[in-house]
Amino acid sequence: MEALILEETKKLRLGEFAIEEALGPRDVRITIKTVGICGSDIHYYEMGRIGPFVVEAPMILGHEASGVVTEVGGEVSTLKVGDRVCMEPGIPDPNSRASRLGLYNLDPKVRFWATPPVHGILRPSVVHPADFTFKIPESVTFAEAAMVEPLAVGMQAAKKARIEPGDLAVVMGAGPIGMVTALAALAGGCSHVILTDTQQPKLDLGASLGPVTPVNVAKESLVEIVSAMTGGWGADVVFECSGSAPALAGVFAPLRPGGCAVLVGMPGSPITYDVVGAQIKEARVEHVFRYAHVFPRALALMGSGSIDVKPLVTDTFEFADSIAAFEYAAHLPPTSVKAQITLP
Ligand code: ZN
């Protein structure tokens, strides 16, 4: 079938790729409709690796996807041909110790699309377990459904924060993950989000998402603004979504005593944080790696209108222009958040 293949670092090919997928009894076959380009896709394209995951053979990219079911396995009762769906890209071993503990995102054997050596889904169709395929509400478009995957990261962060109704949250970093974390925090009960970045167009877009106060940390002091808004008390939750060392170094400064810092952004290399800064506030620190059990909740929030991801989809390309789409996404202008590719 035709696919977008990463042949080697910085070398993409759109063309034929032999891939045979048998339909198991608990699987569905899906025609792919929309695929979002993720930071990790770009990272593999430009660097050929993320941490221990190294691209050693040609690999199909893409893991944020929605589509239509075209075939169902004999034991599948939850889905039928014609259902509009989105897919969770990581398949754990259901019998692993991590899975049995409910931590299936941490299963060392998880097979995750477009993470070497597993192929992604920038191709016309895929076979996927029905248990990791979710029917999308009628009001939700394929473009929105392909945003469920990044939104799931924000949902996982909101879950880890254990938000209480009326909490004030800081979200550091207004990239795609910062934006969806802000949406998840608001839907999860936060009264207000303070969103930081150094790129003004991203902050302007973020400010349009709801009760969001943008703070350009190139020009303004986050700590002063949080202090002024909370009578010197601090924010209940700080979500670090930038992965940048200076942001992480200051993560506890705007936090209230007893508050929670959730580390979502992934730094490119090991960095440290201020332990004493955390101790003097007895801060709870949580970490996020992907997500578990949140796709249905993300879809429910989209379906009810509580979360609207449409403003985040800023650029759309056709499958035939996939290579141009990747070039564009690798140098994304500050006015853009998420680029997607649509298939016929
Ligand atoms: Zn992603």
XYZ file of C-alpha atoms and ligand atoms in Angstrom:
345
model
C 0.000 0.000 0.000
C 1.045 3.631 -0.365
C 2.619 5.030 2.807
C 4.774 7.846 4.159
C 8.021 6.140 5.054
C 10.971 7.471 7.011
C 13.793 5.767 5.064
C 16.516 7.210 7.268
C 17.167 10.429 9.179
C 15.924 13.428 7.142
C 14.790 11.201 4.251
C 11.063 10.685 3.656
C 9.465 8.749 0.821
C 5.802 8.659 -0.188
C 5.272 5.449 -2.111
C 4.589 1.733 -2.136
C 5.416 -0.224 0.990
C 4.707 -3.922 1.433
C 2.761 -4.481 4.641
C 0.487 -7.458 5.226
C -1.827 -7.408 8.201
C -4.030 -10.352 9.093
C -7.304 -9.610 10.876
C -7.421 -11.425 14.234
C -10.729 -12.332 15.920
C -10.543 -9.325 18.267
C -9.258 -6.859 15.621
C -10.854 -4.345 13.293
C -9.612 -3.064 9.941
C -9.797 0.712 9.639
C -9.581 3.078 6.668
C -7.507 6.022 7.878
C -9.097 9.474 7.375
C -6.975 11.982 9.342
C -3.494 11.827 10.894
C -1.951 14.541 13.073
C 1.774 15.247 12.840
C 3.287 14.940 16.313
C 6.491 16.385 17.708
C 7.768 12.824 18.019
C 7.231 12.191 14.260
C 9.271 15.322 13.530
C 11.932 14.247 16.010
C 12.366 10.841 14.334
C 12.425 12.577 10.943
C 15.117 15.066 11.965
C 17.182 13.076 14.484
C 16.411 9.413 13.730
C 15.899 8.613 17.402
C 14.173 9.531 20.661
C 16.151 8.360 23.678
C 16.565 4.596 23.428
C 14.272 4.295 20.358
C 16.406 4.368 17.210
C 15.130 4.149 13.605
C 17.212 1.301 12.191
C 14.967 0.263 9.294
C 12.449 2.155 7.111
C 9.412 3.008 9.250
C 5.962 4.405 8.442
C 5.314 7.574 10.499
C 2.175 8.843 12.265
C 0.246 7.844 15.386
C -2.563 10.399 15.897
C -5.381 9.008 13.818
C -9.072 8.689 13.097
C -10.877 6.600 10.493
C -13.742 4.293 9.554
C -14.124 0.588 10.379
C -14.227 -1.544 7.229
C -13.941 -5.085 8.637
C -14.441 -6.639 12.079
C -13.028 -9.831 13.581
C -15.334 -12.673 14.623
C -15.224 -11.910 18.365
C -15.718 -8.129 18.099
C -19.069 -7.020 19.532
C -18.408 -3.334 20.290
C -17.816 -2.066 16.744
C -19.335 -2.598 13.309
C -18.472 -1.783 9.698
C -19.013 1.939 9.026
C -18.317 3.119 12.576
C -16.278 6.338 12.786
C -13.441 5.765 15.229
C -10.167 6.978 16.662
C -7.410 4.714 17.838
C -5.153 4.491 20.844
C -1.686 3.949 19.336
C -0.045 1.965 22.137
C -0.899 -1.716 22.554
C 0.349 -3.289 25.792
C 0.631 -6.958 26.653
C -2.668 -7.429 28.530
C -1.081 -9.990 30.853
C 1.983 -7.957 31.778
C 2.531 -6.987 35.384
C 2.135 -3.266 34.498
C -1.150 -3.930 32.678
C -2.528 -5.964 35.569
C -1.703 -3.038 37.878
C -3.671 -0.675 35.595
C -0.456 0.993 34.412
C -0.553 -0.374 30.886
C 1.107 2.768 29.476
C 4.206 1.731 31.425
C 4.324 -1.839 30.115
C 7.895 -2.254 28.815
C 6.506 -4.442 26.002
C 3.991 -1.844 24.755
C 3.948 -1.596 20.941
C 3.362 2.041 19.997
C 2.758 3.249 16.427
C 5.714 5.006 14.768
C 8.046 4.108 17.612
C 10.785 1.843 16.214
C 10.395 -0.906 15.220
C 6.578 -0.496 15.025
C 5.080 1.105 11.892
C 2.788 4.119 12.130
C -0.424 4.840 10.238
C 0.321 7.338 7.452
C -1.177 4.819 5.026
C -4.661 3.974 3.739
C -5.535 1.284 6.292
C -4.505 -0.481 9.471
C -5.524 -3.510 11.539
C -5.944 -2.641 15.219
C -7.354 -4.319 18.356
C -11.015 -3.394 18.870
C -10.251 -2.793 22.571
C -8.049 0.158 21.591
C -10.434 1.523 18.955
C -13.115 4.009 20.086
C -16.326 5.069 18.401
C -16.483 8.854 18.062
C -19.582 10.946 18.835
C -21.579 12.119 15.806
C -20.765 15.789 16.460
C -17.002 15.111 16.448
C -15.164 15.429 13.125
C -12.288 13.215 11.954
C -9.930 16.186 12.475
C -11.062 16.550 16.096
C -10.913 12.790 16.661
C -7.303 12.745 15.486
C -6.651 15.252 18.308
C -7.800 12.770 20.956
C -4.308 11.257 21.127
C -2.501 14.473 22.131
C -5.508 15.503 24.251
C -5.142 12.194 26.103
C -1.753 13.373 27.372
C -3.392 16.509 28.794
C -6.156 14.360 30.310
C -3.570 12.116 31.964
C -1.869 15.231 33.383
C -5.184 16.548 34.721
C -5.886 13.158 36.311
C -2.459 13.060 37.950
C -2.972 16.586 39.336
C -6.150 15.433 41.170
C -7.733 18.795 40.387
C -10.352 20.095 42.821
C -13.219 22.274 41.560
C -12.084 25.889 41.413
C -8.346 25.224 41.332
C -6.064 27.723 39.640
C -3.532 26.106 37.308
C -0.398 27.297 35.577
C 0.453 25.637 32.266
C 4.055 26.227 31.194
C 4.489 26.021 27.408
C 1.846 26.811 24.756
C 2.748 24.082 22.262
C 0.171 21.428 21.321
C 0.567 19.573 24.638
C 0.383 22.777 26.699
C -2.803 23.756 24.836
C -4.543 20.410 25.362
C -3.409 20.347 28.998
C -5.026 23.768 29.496
C -8.256 22.425 27.951
C -8.154 19.279 30.105
C -7.431 21.310 33.261
C -10.428 23.579 32.620
C -12.707 20.641 31.789
C -11.402 18.889 34.901
C -12.560 21.671 37.200
C -9.952 24.424 37.143
C -11.544 27.874 37.313
C -8.694 29.509 35.460
C -5.458 28.704 33.649
C -2.370 30.898 33.417
C -0.552 29.919 30.227
C 3.107 30.762 29.630
C 5.293 30.862 26.532
C 7.737 33.200 24.813
C 5.876 33.217 21.460
C 3.072 35.775 21.511
C 0.951 34.259 18.681
C 0.728 30.953 20.594
C -0.326 32.830 23.733
C -2.953 34.763 21.784
C -4.430 31.498 20.481
C -4.290 29.954 23.977
C -6.105 32.949 25.447
C -9.019 32.277 23.094
C -9.616 28.777 24.484
C -11.453 29.831 27.671
C -10.633 31.488 31.000
C -6.920 31.588 30.148
C -4.516 34.381 31.096
C -1.491 34.448 28.773
C 1.894 35.334 30.258
C 4.808 36.039 27.930
C 7.722 35.009 30.140
C 10.172 36.794 27.818
C 8.652 40.051 29.036
C 6.652 39.351 32.208
C 7.220 37.615 35.548
C 5.034 34.540 36.010
C 5.614 34.511 39.775
C 4.539 38.152 40.135
C 1.391 37.588 38.085
C 0.400 34.426 39.993
C 1.125 36.172 43.282
C -1.040 39.149 42.314
C -3.896 36.861 41.220
C -3.820 34.734 44.387
C -3.024 37.274 47.125
C 0.500 35.884 47.415
C -0.688 32.275 47.930
C 0.266 30.615 44.620
C -1.261 28.289 42.050
C -2.829 24.977 43.095
C -1.296 23.105 40.187
C 1.628 23.791 37.844
C 1.747 21.739 34.644
C 5.222 21.854 33.082
C 4.621 21.227 29.363
C 7.623 22.939 27.762
C 10.357 20.445 28.594
C 12.753 23.384 28.836
C 15.394 23.541 31.565
C 14.716 27.157 32.692
C 10.969 26.465 32.994
C 11.562 23.298 35.010
C 14.066 25.096 37.250
C 11.299 27.520 38.231
C 8.418 25.068 38.421
C 7.862 25.363 42.187
C 8.137 29.172 42.389
C 4.507 29.909 41.380
C 3.111 26.899 43.303
C 1.133 27.270 46.548
C 2.180 25.388 49.690
C 0.967 21.796 49.354
C 0.332 22.221 45.639
C 1.077 19.792 42.829
C 3.596 20.069 39.990
C 2.942 17.762 37.040
C 5.911 17.198 34.726
C 4.559 16.592 31.225
C 7.130 18.073 28.815
C 10.050 15.838 27.875
C 13.466 17.492 28.028
C 15.881 16.475 25.288
C 18.539 15.523 27.832
C 18.565 14.853 31.594
C 17.925 17.994 33.654
C 17.462 18.636 37.356
C 14.839 20.377 39.431
C 14.944 22.343 42.681
C 14.393 19.803 45.477
C 14.491 22.389 48.271
C 12.043 24.536 46.331
C 9.704 21.531 46.379
C 10.430 20.613 50.011
C 9.651 24.002 51.522
C 6.184 23.750 49.973
C 5.836 19.999 50.485
C 4.952 19.928 46.810
C 3.529 16.771 45.294
C 5.358 16.025 42.051
C 3.750 13.835 39.397
C 5.106 12.579 36.086
C 3.236 11.772 32.905
C 4.149 9.218 30.258
C 1.483 8.968 27.557
C -1.870 7.915 29.141
C -4.034 5.022 30.254
C -7.843 4.689 30.129
C -8.528 8.250 28.979
C -9.625 8.017 25.314
C -13.318 7.420 26.154
C -13.286 10.334 28.609
C -11.624 12.653 26.079
C -14.257 11.693 23.485
C -17.053 12.205 26.018
C -15.798 15.732 26.744
C -15.582 16.505 23.034
C -19.038 15.064 22.452
C -20.600 17.130 25.225
C -18.934 20.318 23.973
C -16.894 20.695 27.174
C -13.686 20.518 25.167
C -13.283 22.109 21.733
C -10.001 21.272 19.998
C -10.984 22.802 16.626
C -8.961 26.028 17.152
C -5.829 23.911 17.636
C -5.971 22.333 14.164
C -4.314 25.181 12.278
C -2.998 23.483 9.131
C -4.331 20.684 6.914
C -2.504 18.900 4.095
C -3.551 16.157 1.686
C -1.865 12.755 1.851
C -0.217 13.363 -1.541
C 1.516 16.386 0.033
C 2.714 14.496 3.122
C 6.394 15.297 2.599
C 5.622 19.015 2.272
C 3.479 18.697 5.398
C 6.428 17.316 7.352
C 8.730 20.051 6.046
C 6.135 22.589 7.177
C 5.638 20.976 10.585
C 9.392 20.788 11.154
C 9.505 24.596 10.899
C 6.066 25.361 12.302
C 5.326 29.111 12.395
C 4.361 30.494 15.845
C 0.788 31.005 14.600
C 0.383 27.233 14.104
C -0.341 24.516 16.664
C -1.232 21.266 14.930
C -0.760 20.229 11.304
C -2.818 17.289 10.062
C -2.856 15.135 6.958
C -6.141 13.966 5.441
C -6.482 10.773 3.406
C -8.974 10.269 0.590
Zn 1.447 12.481 19.492
